[in-house]
CSV table of C-alpha atoms and ligand atoms in Angstrom, one decimal:
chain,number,residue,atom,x,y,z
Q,1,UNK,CA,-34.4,-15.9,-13.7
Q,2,UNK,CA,-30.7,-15.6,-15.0
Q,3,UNK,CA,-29.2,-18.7,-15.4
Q,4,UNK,CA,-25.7,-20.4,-16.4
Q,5,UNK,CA,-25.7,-23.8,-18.7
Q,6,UNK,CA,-23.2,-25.8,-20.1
Q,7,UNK,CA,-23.2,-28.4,-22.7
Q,8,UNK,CA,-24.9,-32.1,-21.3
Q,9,UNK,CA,-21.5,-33.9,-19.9
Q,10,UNK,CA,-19.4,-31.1,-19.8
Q,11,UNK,CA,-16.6,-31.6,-17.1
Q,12,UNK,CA,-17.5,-28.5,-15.2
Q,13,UNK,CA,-20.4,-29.9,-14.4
Q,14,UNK,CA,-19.0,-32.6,-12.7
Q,15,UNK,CA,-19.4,-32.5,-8.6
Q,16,UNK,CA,-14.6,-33.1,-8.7
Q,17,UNK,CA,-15.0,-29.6,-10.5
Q,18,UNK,CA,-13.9,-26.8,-7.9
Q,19,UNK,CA,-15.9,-23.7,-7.7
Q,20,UNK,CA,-15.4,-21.0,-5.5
Q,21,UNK,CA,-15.6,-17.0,-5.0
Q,22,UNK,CA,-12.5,-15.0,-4.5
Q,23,UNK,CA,-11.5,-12.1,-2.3
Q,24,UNK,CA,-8.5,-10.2,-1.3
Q,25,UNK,CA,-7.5,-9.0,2.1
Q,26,UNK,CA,-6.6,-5.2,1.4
Q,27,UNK,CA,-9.7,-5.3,-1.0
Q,28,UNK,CA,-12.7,-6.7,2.0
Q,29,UNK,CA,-11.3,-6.4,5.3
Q,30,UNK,CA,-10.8,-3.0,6.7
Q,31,UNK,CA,-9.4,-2.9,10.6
Q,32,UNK,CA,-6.9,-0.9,9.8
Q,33,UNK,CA,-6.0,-0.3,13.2
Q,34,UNK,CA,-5.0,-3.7,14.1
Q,35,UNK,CA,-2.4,-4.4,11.8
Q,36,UNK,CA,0.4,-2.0,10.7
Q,37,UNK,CA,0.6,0.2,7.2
Q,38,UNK,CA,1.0,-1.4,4.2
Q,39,UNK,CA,1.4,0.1,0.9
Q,40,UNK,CA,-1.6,1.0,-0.1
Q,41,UNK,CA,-2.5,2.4,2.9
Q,42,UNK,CA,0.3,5.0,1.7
Q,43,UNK,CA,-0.3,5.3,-2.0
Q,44,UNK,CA,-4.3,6.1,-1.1
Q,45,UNK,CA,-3.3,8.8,0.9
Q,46,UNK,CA,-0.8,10.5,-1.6
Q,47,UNK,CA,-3.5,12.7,-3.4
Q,48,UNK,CA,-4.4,11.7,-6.7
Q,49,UNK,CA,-3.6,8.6,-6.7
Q,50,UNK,CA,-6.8,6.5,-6.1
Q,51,UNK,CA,-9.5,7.7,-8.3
Q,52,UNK,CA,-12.2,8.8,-5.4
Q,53,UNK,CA,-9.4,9.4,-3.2
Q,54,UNK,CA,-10.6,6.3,-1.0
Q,55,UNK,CA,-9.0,4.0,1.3
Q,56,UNK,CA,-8.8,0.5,2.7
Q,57,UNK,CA,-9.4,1.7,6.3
Q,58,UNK,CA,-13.2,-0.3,6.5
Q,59,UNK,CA,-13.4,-1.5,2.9
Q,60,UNK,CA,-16.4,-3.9,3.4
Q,61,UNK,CA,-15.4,-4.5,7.3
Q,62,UNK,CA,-15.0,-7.9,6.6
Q,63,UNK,CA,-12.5,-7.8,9.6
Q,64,UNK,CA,-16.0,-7.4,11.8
Q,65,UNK,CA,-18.4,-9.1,9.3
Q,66,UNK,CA,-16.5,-12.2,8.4
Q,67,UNK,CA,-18.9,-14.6,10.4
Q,68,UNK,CA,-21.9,-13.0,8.5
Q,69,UNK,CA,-19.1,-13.5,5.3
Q,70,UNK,CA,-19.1,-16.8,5.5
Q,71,UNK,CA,-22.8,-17.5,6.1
Q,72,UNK,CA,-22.8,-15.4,2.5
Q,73,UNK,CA,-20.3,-18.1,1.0
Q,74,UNK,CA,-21.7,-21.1,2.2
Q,75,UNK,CA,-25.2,-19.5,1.0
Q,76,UNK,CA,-23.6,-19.5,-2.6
Q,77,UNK,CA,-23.0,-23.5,-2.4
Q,78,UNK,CA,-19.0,-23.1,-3.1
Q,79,UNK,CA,-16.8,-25.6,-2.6
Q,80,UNK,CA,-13.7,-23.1,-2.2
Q,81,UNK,CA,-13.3,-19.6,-0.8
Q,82,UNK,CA,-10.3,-18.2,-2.0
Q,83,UNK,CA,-8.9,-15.3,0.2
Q,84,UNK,CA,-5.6,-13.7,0.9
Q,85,UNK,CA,-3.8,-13.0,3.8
Q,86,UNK,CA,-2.6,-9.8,5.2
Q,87,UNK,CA,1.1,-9.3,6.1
Q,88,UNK,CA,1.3,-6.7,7.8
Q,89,UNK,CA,-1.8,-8.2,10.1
Q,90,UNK,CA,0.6,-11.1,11.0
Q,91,UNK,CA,3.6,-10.0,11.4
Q,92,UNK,CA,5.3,-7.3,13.9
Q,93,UNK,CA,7.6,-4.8,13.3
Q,94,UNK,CA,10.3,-7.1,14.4
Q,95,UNK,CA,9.4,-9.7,12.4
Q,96,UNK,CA,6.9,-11.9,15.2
Q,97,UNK,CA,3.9,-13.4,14.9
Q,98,UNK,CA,1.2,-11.3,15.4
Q,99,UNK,CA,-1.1,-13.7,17.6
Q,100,UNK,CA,-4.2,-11.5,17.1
Q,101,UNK,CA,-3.8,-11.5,13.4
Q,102,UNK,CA,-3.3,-15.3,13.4
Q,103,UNK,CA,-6.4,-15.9,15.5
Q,104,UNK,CA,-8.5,-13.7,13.3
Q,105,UNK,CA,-7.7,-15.9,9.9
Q,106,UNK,CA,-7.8,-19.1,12.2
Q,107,UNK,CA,-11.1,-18.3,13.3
Q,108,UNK,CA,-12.1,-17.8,9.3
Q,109,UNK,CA,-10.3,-20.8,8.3
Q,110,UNK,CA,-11.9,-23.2,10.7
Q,111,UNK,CA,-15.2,-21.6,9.9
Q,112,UNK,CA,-14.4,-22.3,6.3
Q,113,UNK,CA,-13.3,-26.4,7.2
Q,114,UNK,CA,-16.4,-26.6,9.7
Q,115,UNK,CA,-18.4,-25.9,6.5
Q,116,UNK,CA,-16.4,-28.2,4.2
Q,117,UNK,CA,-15.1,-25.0,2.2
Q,118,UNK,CA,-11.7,-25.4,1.1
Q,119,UNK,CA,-9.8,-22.7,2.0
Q,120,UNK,CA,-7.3,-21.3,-0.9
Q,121,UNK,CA,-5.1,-19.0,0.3
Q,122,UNK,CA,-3.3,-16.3,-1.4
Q,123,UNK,CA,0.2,-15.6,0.9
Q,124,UNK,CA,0.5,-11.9,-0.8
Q,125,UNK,CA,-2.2,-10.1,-3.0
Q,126,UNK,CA,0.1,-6.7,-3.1
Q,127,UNK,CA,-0.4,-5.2,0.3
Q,128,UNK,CA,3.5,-5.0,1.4
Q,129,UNK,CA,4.0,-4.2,5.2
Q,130,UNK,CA,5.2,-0.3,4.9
Q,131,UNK,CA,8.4,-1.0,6.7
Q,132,UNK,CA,9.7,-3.4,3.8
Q,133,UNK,CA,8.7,-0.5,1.3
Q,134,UNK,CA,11.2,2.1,3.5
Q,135,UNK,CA,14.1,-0.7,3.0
Q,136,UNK,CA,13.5,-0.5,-0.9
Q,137,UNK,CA,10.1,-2.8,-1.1
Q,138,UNK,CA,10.3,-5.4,-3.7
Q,139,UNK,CA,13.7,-3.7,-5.3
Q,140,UNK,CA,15.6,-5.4,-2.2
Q,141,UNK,CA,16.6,-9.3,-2.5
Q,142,UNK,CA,16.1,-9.1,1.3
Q,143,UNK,CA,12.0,-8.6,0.6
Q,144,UNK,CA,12.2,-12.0,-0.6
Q,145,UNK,CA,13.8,-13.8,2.5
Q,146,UNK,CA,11.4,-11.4,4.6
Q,147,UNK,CA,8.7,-13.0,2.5
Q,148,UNK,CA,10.1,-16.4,2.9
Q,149,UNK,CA,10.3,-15.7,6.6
Q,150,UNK,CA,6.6,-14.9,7.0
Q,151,UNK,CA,5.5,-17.5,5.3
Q,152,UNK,CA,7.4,-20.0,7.5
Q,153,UNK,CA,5.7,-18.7,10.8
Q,154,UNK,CA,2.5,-18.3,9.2
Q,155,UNK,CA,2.2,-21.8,8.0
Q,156,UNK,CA,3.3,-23.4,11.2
Q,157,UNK,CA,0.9,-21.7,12.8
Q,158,UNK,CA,-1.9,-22.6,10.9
Q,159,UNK,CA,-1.5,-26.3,10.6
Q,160,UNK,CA,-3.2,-28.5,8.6
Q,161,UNK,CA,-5.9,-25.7,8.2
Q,162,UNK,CA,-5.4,-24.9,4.4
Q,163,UNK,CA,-6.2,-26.4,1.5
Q,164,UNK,CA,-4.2,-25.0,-0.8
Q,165,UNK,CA,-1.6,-22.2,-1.0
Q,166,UNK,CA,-0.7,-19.7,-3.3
Q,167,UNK,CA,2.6,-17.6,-3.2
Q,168,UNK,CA,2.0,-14.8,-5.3
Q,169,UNK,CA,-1.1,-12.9,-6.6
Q,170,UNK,CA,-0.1,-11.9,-10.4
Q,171,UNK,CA,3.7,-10.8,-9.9
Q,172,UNK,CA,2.9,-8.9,-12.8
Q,173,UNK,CA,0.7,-6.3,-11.4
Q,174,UNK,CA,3.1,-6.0,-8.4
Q,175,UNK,CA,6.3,-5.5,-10.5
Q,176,UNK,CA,4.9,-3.4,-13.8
Q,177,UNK,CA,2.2,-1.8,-12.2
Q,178,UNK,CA,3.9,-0.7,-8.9
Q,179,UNK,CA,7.6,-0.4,-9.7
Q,180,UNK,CA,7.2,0.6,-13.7
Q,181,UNK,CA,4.8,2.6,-14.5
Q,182,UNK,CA,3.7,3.5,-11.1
Q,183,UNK,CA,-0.3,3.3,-11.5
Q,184,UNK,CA,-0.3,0.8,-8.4
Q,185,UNK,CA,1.5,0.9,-5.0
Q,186,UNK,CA,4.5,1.5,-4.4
Q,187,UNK,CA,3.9,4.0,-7.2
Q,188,UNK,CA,7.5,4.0,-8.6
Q,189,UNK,CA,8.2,5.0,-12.1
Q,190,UNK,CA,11.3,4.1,-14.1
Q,191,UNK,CA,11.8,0.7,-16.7
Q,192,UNK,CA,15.1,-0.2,-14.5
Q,193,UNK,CA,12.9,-0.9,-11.8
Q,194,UNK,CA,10.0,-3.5,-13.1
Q,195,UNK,CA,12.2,-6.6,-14.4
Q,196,UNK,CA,14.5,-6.0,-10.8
Q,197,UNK,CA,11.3,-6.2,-8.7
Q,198,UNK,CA,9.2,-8.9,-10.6
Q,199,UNK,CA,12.8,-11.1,-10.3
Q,200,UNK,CA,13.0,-10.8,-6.5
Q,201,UNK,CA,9.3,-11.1,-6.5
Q,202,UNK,CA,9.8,-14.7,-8.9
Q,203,UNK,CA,12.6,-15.2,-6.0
Q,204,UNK,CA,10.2,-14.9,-3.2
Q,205,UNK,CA,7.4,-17.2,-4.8
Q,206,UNK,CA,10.5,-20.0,-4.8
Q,207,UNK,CA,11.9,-19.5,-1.6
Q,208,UNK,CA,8.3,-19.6,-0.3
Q,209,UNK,CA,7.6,-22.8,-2.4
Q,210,UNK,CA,10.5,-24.4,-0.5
Q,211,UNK,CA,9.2,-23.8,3.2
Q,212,UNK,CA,5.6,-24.7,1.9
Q,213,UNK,CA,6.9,-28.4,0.9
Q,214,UNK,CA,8.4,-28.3,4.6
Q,215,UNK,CA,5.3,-26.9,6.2
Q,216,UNK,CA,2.0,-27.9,4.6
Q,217,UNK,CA,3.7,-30.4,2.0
Q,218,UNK,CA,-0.3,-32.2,2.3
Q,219,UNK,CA,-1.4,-28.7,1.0
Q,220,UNK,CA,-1.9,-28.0,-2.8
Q,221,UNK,CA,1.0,-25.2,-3.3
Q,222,UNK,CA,1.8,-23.0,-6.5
Q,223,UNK,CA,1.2,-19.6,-7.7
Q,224,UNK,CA,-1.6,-17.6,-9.3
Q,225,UNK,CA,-0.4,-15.9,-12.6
Q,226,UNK,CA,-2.4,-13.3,-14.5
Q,227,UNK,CA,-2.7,-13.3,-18.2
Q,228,UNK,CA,-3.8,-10.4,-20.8
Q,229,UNK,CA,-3.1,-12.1,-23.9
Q,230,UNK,CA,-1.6,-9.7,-27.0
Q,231,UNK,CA,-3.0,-9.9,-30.1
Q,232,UNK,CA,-1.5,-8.2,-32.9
Q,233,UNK,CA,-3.3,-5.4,-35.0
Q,234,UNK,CA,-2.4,-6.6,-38.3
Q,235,UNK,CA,-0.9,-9.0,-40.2
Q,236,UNK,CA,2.3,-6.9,-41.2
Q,237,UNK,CA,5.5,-8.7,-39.9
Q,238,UNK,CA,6.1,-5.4,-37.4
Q,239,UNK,CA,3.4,-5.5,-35.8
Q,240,UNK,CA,3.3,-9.3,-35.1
Q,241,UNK,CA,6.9,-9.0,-34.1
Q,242,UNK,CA,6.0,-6.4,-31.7
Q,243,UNK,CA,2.9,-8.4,-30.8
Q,244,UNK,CA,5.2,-10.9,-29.6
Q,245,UNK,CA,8.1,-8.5,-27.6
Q,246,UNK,CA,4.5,-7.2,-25.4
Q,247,UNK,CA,3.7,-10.6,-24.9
Q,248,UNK,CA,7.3,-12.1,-23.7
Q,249,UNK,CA,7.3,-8.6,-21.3
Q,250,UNK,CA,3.9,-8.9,-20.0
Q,251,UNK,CA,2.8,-12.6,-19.6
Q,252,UNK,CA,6.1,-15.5,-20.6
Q,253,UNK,CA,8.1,-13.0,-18.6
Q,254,UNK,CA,6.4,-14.7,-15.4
Q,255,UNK,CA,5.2,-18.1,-16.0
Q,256,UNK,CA,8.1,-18.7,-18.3
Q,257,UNK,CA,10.9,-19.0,-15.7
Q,258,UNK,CA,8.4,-21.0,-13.7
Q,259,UNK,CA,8.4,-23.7,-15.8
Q,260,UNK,CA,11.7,-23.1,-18.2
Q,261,UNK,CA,13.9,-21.8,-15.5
Q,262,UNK,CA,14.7,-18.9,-17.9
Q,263,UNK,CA,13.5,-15.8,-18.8
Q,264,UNK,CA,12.3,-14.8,-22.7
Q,265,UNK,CA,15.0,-14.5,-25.0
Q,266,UNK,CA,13.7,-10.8,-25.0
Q,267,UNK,CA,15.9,-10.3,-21.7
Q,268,UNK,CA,18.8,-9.9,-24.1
Q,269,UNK,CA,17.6,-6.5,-25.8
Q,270,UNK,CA,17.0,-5.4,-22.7
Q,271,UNK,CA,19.2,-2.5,-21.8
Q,272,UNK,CA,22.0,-3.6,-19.1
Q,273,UNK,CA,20.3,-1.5,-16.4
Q,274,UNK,CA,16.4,-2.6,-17.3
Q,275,UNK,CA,17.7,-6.4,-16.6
Q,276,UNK,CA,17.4,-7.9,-13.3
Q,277,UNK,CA,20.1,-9.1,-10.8
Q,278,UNK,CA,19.9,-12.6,-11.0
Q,279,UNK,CA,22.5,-14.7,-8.6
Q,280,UNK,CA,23.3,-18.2,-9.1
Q,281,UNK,CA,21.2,-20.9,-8.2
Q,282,UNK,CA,18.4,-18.2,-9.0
Q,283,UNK,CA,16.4,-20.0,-11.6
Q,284,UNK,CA,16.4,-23.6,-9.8
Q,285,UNK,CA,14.9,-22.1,-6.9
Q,286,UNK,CA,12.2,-20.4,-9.0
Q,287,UNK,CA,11.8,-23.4,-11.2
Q,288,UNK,CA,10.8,-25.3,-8.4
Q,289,UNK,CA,8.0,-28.1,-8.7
Q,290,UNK,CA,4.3,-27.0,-8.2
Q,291,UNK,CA,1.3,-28.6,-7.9
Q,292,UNK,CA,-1.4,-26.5,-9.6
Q,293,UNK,CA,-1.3,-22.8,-11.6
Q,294,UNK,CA,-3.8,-20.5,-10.6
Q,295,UNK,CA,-4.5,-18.5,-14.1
Q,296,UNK,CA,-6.7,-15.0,-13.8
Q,297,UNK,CA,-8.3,-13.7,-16.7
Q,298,UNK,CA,-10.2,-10.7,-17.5
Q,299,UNK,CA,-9.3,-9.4,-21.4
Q,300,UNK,CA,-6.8,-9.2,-23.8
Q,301,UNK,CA,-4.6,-6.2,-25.7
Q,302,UNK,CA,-4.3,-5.3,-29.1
Q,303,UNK,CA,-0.8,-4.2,-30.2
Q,304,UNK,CA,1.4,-2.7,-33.2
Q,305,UNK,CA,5.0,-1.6,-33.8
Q,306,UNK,CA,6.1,1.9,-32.7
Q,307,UNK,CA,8.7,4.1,-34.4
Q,308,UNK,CA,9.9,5.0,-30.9
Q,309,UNK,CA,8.7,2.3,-28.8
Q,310,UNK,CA,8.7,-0.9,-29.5
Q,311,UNK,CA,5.3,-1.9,-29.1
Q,312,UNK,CA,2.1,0.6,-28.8
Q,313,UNK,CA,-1.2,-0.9,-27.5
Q,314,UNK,CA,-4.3,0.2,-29.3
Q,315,UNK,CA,-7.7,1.4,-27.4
Q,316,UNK,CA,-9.7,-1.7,-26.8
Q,317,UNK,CA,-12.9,-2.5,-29.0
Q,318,UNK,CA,-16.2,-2.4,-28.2
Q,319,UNK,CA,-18.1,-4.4,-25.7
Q,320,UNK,CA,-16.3,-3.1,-23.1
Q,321,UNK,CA,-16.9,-3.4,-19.3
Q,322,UNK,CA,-17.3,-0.9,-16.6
Q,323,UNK,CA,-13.8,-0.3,-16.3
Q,324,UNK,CA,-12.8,-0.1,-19.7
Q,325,UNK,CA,-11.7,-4.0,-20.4
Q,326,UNK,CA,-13.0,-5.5,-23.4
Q,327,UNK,CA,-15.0,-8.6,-23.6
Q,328,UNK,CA,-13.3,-11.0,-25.6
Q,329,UNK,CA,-13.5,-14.5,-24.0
Q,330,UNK,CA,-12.4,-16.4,-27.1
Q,331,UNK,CA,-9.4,-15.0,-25.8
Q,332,UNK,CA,-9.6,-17.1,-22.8
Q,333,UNK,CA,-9.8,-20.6,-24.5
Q,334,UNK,CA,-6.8,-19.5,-26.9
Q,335,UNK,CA,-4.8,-18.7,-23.9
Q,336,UNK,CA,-5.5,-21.8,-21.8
Q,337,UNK,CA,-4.8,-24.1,-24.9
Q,338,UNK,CA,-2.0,-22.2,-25.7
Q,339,UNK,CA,-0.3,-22.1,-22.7
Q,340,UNK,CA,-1.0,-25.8,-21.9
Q,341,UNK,CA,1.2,-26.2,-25.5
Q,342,UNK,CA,4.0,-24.3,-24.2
Q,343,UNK,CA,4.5,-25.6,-20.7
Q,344,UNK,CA,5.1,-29.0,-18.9
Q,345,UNK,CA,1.6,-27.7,-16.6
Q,346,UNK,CA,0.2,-28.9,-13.3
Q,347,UNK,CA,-3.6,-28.5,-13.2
Q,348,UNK,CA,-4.7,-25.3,-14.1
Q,349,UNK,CA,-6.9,-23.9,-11.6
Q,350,UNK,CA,-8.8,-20.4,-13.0
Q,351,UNK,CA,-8.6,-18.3,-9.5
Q,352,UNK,CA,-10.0,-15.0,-10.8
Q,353,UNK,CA,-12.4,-14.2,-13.7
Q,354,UNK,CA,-15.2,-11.9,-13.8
Q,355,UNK,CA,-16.3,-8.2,-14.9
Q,356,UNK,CA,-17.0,-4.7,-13.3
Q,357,UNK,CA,-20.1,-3.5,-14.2
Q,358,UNK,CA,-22.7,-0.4,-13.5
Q,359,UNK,CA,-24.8,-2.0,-11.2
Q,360,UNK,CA,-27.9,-0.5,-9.8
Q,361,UNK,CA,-30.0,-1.8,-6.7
Q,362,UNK,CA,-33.8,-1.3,-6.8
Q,363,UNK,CA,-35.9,-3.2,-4.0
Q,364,UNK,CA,-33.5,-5.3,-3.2
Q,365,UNK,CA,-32.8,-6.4,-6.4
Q,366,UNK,CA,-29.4,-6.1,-8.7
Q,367,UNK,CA,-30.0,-7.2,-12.1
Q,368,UNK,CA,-26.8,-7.6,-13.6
Q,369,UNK,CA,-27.4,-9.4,-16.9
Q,370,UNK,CA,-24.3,-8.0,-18.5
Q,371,UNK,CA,-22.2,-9.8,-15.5
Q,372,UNK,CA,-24.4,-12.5,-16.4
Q,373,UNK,CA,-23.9,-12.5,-19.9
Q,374,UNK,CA,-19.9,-12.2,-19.5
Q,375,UNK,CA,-19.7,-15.3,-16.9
Q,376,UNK,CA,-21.8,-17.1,-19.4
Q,377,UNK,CA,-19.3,-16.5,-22.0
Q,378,UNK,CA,-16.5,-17.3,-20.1
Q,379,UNK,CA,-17.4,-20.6,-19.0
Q,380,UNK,CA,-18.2,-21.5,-22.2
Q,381,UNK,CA,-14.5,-21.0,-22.7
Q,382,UNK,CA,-13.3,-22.8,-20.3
Q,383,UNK,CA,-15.3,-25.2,-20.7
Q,384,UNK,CA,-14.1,-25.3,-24.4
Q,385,UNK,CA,-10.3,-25.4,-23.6
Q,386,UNK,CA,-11.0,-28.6,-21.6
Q,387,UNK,CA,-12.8,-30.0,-24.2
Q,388,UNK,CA,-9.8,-29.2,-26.5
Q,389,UNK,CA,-7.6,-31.3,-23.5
Q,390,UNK,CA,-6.7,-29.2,-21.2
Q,391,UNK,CA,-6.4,-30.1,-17.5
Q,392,UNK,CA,-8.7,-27.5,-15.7
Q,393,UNK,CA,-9.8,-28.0,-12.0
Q,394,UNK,CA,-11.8,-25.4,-11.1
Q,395,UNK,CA,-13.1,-21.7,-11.5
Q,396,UNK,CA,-13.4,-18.3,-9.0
Q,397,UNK,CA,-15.5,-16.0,-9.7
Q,398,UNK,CA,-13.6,-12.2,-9.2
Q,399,UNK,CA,-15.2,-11.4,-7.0
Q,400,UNK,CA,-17.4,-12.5,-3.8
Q,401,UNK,CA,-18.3,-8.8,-3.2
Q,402,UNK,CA,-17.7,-5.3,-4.3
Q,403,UNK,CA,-14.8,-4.0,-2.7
Q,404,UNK,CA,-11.5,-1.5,-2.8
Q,405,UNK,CA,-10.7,-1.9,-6.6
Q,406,UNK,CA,-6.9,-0.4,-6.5
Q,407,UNK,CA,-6.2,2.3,-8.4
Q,408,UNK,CA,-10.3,2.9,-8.9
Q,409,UNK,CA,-10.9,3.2,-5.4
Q,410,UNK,CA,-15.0,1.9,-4.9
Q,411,UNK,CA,-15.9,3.2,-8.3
Q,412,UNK,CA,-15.7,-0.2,-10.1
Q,413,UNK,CA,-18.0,-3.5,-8.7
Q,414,UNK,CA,-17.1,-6.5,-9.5
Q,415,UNK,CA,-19.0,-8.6,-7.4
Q,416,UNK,CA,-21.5,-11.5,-7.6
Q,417,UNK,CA,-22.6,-9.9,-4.5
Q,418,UNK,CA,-24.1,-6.0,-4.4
Q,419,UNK,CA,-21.9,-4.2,-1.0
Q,420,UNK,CA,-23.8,-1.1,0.1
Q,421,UNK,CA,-20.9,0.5,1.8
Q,422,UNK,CA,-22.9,3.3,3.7
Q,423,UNK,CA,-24.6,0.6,5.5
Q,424,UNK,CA,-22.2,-2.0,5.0
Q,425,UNK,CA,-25.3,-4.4,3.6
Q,426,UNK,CA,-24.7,-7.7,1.4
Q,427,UNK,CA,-27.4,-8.5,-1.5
Q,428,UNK,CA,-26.5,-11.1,-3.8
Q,429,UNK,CA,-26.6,-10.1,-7.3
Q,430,UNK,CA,-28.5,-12.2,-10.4
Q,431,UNK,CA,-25.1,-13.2,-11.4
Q,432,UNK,CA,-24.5,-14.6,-8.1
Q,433,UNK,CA,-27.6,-16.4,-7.6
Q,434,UNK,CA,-27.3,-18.1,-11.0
Q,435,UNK,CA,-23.9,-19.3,-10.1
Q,436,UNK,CA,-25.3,-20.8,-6.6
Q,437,UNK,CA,-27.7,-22.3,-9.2
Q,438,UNK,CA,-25.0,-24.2,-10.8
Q,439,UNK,CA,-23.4,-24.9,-8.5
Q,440,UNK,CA,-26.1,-26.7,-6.8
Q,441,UNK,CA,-27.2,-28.3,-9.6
Q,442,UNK,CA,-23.9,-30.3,-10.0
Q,443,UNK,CA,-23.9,-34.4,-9.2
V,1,FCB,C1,-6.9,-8.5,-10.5
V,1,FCB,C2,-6.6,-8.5,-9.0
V,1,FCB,C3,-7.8,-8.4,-8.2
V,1,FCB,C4,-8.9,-7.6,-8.7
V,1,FCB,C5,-9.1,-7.9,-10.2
V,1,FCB,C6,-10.2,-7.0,-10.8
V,1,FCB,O1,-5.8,-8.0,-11.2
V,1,FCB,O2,-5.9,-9.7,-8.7
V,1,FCB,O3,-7.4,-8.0,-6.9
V,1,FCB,O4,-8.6,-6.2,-8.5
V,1,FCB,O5,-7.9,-7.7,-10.9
């Protein structure tokens, strides 16, 4: 039997110490036809785009399945479920509530309470109601008020039902990946576009901040940040330099005006037309107070100079996972403890980890002791950057389920819980079973 331990006293064995799975609502749900196009339900049907040419339309039909859903997470012994709402499932065209929408994630969130799960809630994990996309998507200043606008109707509506809120879901992969380089909806290429949209996106995540303190201010409210730390490939003063341009562009770029109300000093060799439109008063409302920092981790990058570039980013080493990322959690610990030197931080709260892998199903059984291995290894690094001081709260494991990975359509699993998606059957995997196990074990 697979099994997870941690050194005798370790705080992430303590019972304060969150745990919880995390999904996303374009990823699991499906029922396409009860809300209205999003993004992604366009970028999967522009050919090519979604490696097995899939799309979100039933996913794991978690929009029919959710009761059985829950029954899975309260199986696993979690004390959070973090999940993400769908926009476009709760708001009209003309910018109402949608009430079926709302009772649909009420229904899930009092499950969730009834079962004392804590539900963590993600306000936008990339799906983008199709209509804002036509105006000019996250390009448009007015996305971010029609963000701000949701979230205000949404959170009345729910009460006092949530836990904990998160703005944003990694502006990064919205901005670069959708507006940049175009591998991601939207699917916009062009390097004027990325810093514009991750600003108005930065934008939305403050404005939204300001409604939450209004709305839930008993709720735990911040943002959830991804982080692919650069390392550089040498030690040659050009390719440390250039090390440290990829990591101001990739990562400080979004945490930094969080917490510094600036943006790196990199901004400035930035041609006029790459930078973004930032209006007074910007920064303060981004700046804004929050109570934790969700940080997702998966890998890290190697870099070097480039005559023409500035940066280049190497192949990644061996052990790799399923989808090409290489294992590297010593990574992990260096990026918690060196954040936490950086910033003034609220508790850090790690809302995604975890790996793809080839998974294979026989009788009923899915052993995964590569996932195994890598949750192993990355809990030891957590657990190491708390023992070096920093203030860590709790852990998600990416992900509950297989589901709709982007870009790779249902090629890559990432689950602690095997999805057959001809028969839409659940089977939890050894990597999921050992976490119940620890878990459970916890007093
Ligand atoms: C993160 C996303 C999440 C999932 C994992 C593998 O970037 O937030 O939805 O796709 O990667």
């Amino acid at each position: 039997m697979a099994q997870y331990t941690l050194p005798q006293g370790s705080k992430m064995l303590a019972k304060q110490f969150t745990y919880g799975v995390a999904t996303a609502s374009f990823q699991i749900e499906g029922g396409v036809e009860h809300r209205l196009p999003c993004i992604w339900d366009t970028f999967c049907a522009t050919p090519g785009k979604v490696a097995d040419g899939s799309n979100g339309d039933i996913a794991c039909d978690h929009f029919s399945l959710w009761q059985q859903d829950i029954e899975l997470i309260a199986s696993l012994g979690v004390d959070a479920y973090r999940l993400s709402l769908s926009w476009p499932r709760l708001i009209t065209r003309d910018g109402e509530l949608n009430q079926a929408g709302v009772d649909f994630y009420i229904n899930i969130l009092d499950a969730l309470n009834a079962r004392n799960i804590k539900p963590y809630v993600t306000l936008y994990h990339w799906d983008l109601p199709q209509h804002h996309e036509d105006n000019g998507g996250w390009l448009n200043r007015d996305t971010a008020y029609a963000f701000a606008h949701y979230v205000d109707l949404v959170t009345k509506a729910f009460g006092d039902r949530v836990y904990s809120y998160a703005t944003l879901n990694e502006p990064f992969c919205s901005s670069y990946l959708g507006y940049e380089v175009g591998i991601h909806a939207p699917g916009k290429v062009g390097k004027e576009y990325g810093r514009k949209a991750a600003h108005h996106l930065l934008l939305a995540h403050g404005l939204a901040m300001q409604v939450l303190k209004r709305n839930a201010p008993h709720a735990k409210n911040g943002i959830v940040l991804n982080f692919t730390p650069c390392y550089s490939a040498t030690d040659k003063q050009a390719d440390i330099d250039a090390t440290h341009f990829a990591d101001d562009y990739f990562n400080q770029w979004y945490i930094k005006p969080i917490f510094d109300k600036c943006y790196p000093e990199i901004i400035n060799q930035l041609p006029q037309a790459h930078q973004p439109d930032i209006h007074d008063g910007d920064m303060e409302i981004i700046g804004q107070n929050i109570d934790f920092l969700g940080i997702n981790f998966y890998t890290r990058a190697i870099y070097r100079a480039h005559n023409e570039e500035i940066f280049e980013q190497l192949p990644p080493p061996a052990p790799l996972t399923d989808i090409g990322w290489e294992i590297y959690p010593q990574a992990f610990t260096n990026l918690l403890t060196d954040l936490d030197q950086r910033y003034t931080l609220p508790p850090i709260f790690i809302t995604e980890n975890g790996a793809a892998m080839a998974d294979v199903i026989e009788r009923g059984v899915v052993n995964d002791q590569d996932r195994v291995d890598y949750y192993q290894a990355h809990l030891n690094a957590v657990n190491d950057a708390i023992e070096q001081g920093v203030d860590i709260q709790g852990y998600f494991a990416w992900s509950l389920m297989d589901n709709f990975e982007w870009a790779e359509g249902y090629l890559k699993r990432f689950g602690i819980v095997y999805v057959d998606y001809q028969s839409q059957q659940r089977t939890i995997k050894q990597s999921g079973l050992a976490y119940r196990d620890l878990i459970t074990s916890r007093h």
